[in-house]
PDB file of C-alpha atoms in Angstrom:
ATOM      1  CA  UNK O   1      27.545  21.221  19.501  1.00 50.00           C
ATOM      2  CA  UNK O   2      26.919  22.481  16.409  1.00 56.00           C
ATOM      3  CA  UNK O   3      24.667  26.170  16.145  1.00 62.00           C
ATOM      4  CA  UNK O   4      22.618  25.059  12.986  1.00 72.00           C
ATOM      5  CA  UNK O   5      21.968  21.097  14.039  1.00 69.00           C
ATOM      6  CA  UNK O   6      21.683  20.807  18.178  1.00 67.00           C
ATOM      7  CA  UNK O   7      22.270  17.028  17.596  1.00 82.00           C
ATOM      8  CA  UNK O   8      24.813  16.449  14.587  1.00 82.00           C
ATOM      9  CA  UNK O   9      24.635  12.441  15.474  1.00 89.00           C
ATOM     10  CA  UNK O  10      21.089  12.342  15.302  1.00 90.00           C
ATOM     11  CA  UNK O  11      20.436  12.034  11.322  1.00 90.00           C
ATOM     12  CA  UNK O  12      23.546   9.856  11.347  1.00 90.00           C
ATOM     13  CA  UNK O  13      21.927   7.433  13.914  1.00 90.00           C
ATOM     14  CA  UNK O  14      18.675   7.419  11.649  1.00 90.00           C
ATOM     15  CA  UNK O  15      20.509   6.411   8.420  1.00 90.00           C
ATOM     16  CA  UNK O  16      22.201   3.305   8.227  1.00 91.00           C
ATOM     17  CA  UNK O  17      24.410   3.704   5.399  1.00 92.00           C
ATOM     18  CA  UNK O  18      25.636   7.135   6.920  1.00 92.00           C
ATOM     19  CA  UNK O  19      25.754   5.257  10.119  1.00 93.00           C
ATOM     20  CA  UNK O  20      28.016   2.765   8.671  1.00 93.00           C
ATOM     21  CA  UNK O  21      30.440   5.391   6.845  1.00 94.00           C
ATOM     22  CA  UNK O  22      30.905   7.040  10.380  1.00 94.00           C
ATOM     23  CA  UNK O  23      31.681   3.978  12.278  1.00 94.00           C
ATOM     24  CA  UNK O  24      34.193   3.014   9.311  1.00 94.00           C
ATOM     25  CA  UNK O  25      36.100   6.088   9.722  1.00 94.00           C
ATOM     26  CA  UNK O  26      36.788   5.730  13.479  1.00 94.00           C
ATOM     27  CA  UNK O  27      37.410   2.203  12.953  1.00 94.00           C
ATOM     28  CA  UNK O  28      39.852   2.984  10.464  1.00 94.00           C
ATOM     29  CA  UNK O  29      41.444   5.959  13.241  1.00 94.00           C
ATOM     30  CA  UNK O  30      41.767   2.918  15.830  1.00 94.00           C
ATOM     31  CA  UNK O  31      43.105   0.767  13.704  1.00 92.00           C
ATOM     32  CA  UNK O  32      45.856   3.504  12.193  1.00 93.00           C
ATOM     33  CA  UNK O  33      46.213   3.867  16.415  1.00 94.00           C
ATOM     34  CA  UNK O  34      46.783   0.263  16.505  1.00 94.00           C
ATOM     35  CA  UNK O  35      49.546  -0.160  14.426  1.00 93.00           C
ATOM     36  CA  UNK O  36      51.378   3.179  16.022  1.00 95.00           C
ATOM     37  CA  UNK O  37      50.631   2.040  19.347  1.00 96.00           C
ATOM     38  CA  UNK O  38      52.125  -1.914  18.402  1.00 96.00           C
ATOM     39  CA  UNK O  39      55.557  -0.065  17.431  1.00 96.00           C
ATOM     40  CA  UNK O  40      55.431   1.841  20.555  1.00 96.00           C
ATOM     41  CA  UNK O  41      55.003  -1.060  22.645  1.00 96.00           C
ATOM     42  CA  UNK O  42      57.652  -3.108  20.913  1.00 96.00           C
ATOM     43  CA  UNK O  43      60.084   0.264  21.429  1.00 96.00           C
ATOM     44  CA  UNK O  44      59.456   0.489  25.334  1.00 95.00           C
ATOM     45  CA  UNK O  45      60.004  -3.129  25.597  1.00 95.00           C
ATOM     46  CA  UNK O  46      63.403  -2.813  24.455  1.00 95.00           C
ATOM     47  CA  UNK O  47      63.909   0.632  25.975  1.00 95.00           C
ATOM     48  CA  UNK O  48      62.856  -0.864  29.266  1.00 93.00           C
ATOM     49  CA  UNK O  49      64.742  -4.463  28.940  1.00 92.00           C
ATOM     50  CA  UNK O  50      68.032  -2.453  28.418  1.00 91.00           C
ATOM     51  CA  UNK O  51      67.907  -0.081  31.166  1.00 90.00           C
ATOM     52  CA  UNK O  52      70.315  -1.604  33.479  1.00 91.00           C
ATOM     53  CA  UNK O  53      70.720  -0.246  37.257  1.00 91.00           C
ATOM     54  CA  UNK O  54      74.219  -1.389  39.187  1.00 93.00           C
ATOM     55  CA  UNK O  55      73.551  -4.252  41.046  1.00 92.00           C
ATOM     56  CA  UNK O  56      70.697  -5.485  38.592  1.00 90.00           C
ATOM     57  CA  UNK O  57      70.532  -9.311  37.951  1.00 92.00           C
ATOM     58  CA  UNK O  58      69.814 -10.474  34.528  1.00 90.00           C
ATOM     59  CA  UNK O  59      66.182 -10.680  35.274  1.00 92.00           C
ATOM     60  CA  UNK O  60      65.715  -7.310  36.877  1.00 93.00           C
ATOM     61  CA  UNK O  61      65.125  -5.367  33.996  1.00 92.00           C
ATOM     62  CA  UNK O  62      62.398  -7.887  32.251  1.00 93.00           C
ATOM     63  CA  UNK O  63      60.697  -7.897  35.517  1.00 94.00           C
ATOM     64  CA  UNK O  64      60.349  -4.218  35.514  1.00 93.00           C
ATOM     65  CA  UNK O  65      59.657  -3.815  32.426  1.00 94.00           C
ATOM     66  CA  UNK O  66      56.780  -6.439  33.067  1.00 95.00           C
ATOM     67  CA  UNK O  67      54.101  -3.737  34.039  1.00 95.00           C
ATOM     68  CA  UNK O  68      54.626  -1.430  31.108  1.00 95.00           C
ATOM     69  CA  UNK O  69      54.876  -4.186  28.317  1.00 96.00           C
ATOM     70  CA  UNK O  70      50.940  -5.784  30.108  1.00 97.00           C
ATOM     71  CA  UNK O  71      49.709  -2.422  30.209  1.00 96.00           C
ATOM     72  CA  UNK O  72      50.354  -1.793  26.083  1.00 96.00           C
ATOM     73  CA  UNK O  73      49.409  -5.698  25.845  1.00 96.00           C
ATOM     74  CA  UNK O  74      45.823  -4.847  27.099  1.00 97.00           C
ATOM     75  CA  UNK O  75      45.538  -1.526  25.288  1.00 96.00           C
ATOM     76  CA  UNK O  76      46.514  -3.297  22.371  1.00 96.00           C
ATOM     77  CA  UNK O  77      43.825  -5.770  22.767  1.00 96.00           C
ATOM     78  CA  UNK O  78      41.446  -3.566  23.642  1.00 96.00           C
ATOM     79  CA  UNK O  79      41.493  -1.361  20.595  1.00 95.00           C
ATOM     80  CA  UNK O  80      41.265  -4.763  18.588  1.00 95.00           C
ATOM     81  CA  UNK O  81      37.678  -5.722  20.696  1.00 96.00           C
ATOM     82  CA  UNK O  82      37.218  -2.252  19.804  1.00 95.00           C
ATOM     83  CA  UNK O  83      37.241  -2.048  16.274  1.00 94.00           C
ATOM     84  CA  UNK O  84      35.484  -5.640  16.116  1.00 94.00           C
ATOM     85  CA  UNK O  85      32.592  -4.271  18.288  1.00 96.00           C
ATOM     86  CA  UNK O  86      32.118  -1.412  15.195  1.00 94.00           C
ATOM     87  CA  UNK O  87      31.916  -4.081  12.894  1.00 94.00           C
ATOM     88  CA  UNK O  88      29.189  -5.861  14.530  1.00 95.00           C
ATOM     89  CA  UNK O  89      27.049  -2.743  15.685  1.00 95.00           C
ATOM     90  CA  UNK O  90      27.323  -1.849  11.664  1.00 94.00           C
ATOM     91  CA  UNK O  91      25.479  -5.427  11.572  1.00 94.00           C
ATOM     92  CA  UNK O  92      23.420  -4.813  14.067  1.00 95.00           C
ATOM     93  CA  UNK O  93      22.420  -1.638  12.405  1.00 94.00           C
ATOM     94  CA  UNK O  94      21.713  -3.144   9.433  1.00 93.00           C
ATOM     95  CA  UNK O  95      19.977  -6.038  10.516  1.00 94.00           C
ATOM     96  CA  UNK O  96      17.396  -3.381  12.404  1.00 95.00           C
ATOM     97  CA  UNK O  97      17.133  -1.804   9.517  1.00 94.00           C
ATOM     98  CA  UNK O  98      15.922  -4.930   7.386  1.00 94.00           C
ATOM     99  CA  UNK O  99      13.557  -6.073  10.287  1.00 94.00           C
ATOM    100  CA  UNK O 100      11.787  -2.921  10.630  1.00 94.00           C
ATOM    101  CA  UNK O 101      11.207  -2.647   6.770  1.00 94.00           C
ATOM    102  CA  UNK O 102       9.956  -6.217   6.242  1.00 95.00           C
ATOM    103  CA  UNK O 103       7.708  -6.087   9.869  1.00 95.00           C
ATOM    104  CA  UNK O 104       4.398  -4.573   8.079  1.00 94.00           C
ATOM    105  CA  UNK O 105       4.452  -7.833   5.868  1.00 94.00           C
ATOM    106  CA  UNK O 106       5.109  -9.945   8.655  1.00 94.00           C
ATOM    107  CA  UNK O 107       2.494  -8.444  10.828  1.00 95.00           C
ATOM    108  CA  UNK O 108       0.037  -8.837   8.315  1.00 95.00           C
ATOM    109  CA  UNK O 109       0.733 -13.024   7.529  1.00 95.00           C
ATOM    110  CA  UNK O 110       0.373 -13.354  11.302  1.00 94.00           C
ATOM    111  CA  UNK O 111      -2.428 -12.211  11.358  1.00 94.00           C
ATOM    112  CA  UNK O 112      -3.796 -13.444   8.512  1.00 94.00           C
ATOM    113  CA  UNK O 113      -2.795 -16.859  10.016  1.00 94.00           C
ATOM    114  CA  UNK O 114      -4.447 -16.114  13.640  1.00 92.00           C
ATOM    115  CA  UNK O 115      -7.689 -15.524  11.428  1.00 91.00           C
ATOM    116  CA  UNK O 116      -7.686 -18.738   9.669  1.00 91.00           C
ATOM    117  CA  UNK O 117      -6.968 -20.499  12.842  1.00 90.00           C
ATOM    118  CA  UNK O 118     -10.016 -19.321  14.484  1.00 88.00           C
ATOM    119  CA  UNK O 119     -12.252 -20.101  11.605  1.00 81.00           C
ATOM    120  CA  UNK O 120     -12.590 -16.387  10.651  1.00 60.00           C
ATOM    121  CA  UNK O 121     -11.003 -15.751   7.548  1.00 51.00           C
ATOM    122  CA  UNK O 122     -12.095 -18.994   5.461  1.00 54.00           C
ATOM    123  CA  UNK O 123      -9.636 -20.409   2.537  1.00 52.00           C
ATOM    124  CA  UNK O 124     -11.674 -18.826  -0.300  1.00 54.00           C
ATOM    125  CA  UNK O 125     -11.772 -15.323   1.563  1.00 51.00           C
ATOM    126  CA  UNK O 126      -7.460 -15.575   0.467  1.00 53.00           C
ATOM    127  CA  UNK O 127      -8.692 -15.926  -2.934  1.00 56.00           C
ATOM    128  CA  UNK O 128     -11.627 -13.045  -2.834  1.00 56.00           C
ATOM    129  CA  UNK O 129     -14.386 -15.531  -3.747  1.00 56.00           C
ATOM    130  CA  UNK O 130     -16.644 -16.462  -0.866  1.00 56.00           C
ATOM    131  CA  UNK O 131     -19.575 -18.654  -1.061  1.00 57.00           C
ATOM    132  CA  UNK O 132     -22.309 -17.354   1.126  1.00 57.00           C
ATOM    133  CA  UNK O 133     -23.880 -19.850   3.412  1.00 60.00           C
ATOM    134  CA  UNK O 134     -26.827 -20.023   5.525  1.00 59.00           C
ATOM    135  CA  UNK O 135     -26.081 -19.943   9.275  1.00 60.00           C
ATOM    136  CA  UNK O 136     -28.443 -23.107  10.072  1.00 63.00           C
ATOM    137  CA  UNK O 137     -27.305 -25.535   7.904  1.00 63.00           C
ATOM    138  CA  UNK O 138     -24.265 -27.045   8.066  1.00 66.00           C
ATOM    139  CA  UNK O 139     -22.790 -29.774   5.235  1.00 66.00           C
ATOM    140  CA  UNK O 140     -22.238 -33.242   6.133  1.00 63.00           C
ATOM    141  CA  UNK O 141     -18.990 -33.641   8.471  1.00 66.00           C
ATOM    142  CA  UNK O 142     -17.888 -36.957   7.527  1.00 68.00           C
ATOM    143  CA  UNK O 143     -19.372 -39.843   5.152  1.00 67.00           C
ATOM    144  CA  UNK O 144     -21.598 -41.533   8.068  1.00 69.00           C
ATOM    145  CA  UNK O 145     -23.325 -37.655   8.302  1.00 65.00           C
ATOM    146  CA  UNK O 146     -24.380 -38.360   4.496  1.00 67.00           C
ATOM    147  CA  UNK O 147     -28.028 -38.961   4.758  1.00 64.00           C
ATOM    148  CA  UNK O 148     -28.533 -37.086   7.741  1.00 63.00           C
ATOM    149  CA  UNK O 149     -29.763 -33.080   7.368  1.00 61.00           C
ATOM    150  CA  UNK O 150     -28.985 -30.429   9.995  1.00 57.00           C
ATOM    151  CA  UNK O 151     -31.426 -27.411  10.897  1.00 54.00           C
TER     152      UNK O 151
END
């Protein structure tokens, strides 16, 4: 830890494009490991395939080679599910960060829509013109209602 900032990570976590640069660099690391780490598997497979012990069949030395060339295999593959994980937390990341600036706006239509469903908010009040009506009449529902009045 750092004397000056307790949590360095902490204003890294909080912005996304700094959050991306730091997740680029260590992908790049793993994938610079990757590449050093492919030779070195390919160089122990042929290290261990020729090392020959008297007696040895011709299949003796692939078999125990076996062990060490499925342990680099899943390394290997690891650091690959690695360095496609960054990728899709820097998605993630930025996908959060989208959502949580365009939530006010979609709070707001919701419940702007919620209002108009129960009546509330009528069509005109969208507009800022409202026509004031009195609470015991009520205009004609359908053409039949025509000659009728309501109190």
């Amino acid at each position: 830890m750092n004397e000056q900032n307790p949590a360095p990570l902490r204003d890294v976590a909080a912005n996304p494009h700094a959050f991306t640069t730091y997740l680029k660099s260590h992908q790049s690391s793993l994938l610079d490991s990757e590449d050093s780490l492919a030779v070195l598997a390919r160089e122990a497979r042929v290290h261990c395939r020729n090392t020959r012990v008297d007696g040895d069949r011709w299949y003796h030395p692939r078999m125990r080679s076996a062990q060490v060339e499925k342990s680099m295999r899943r390394v290997l593959k690891h650091l690959e599910a690695a360095a496609a994980e960054m990728e899709k937390a820097t998605a993630a990341r930025h996908a959060f960060e989208e959502d949580v600036r365009t939530l006010p706006g979609k709070r707001r239509q919701k419940a702007l829509e919620k209002a108009r469903k129960k009546g509330a908010v009528p069509a005109q009040a969208v507009n800022g013109t409202t026509v004031p009506q009195s609470p015991r009449y009520t205009s004609p529902a359908s053409v039949f209602d025509l000659g009728k009045e309501s109190a």
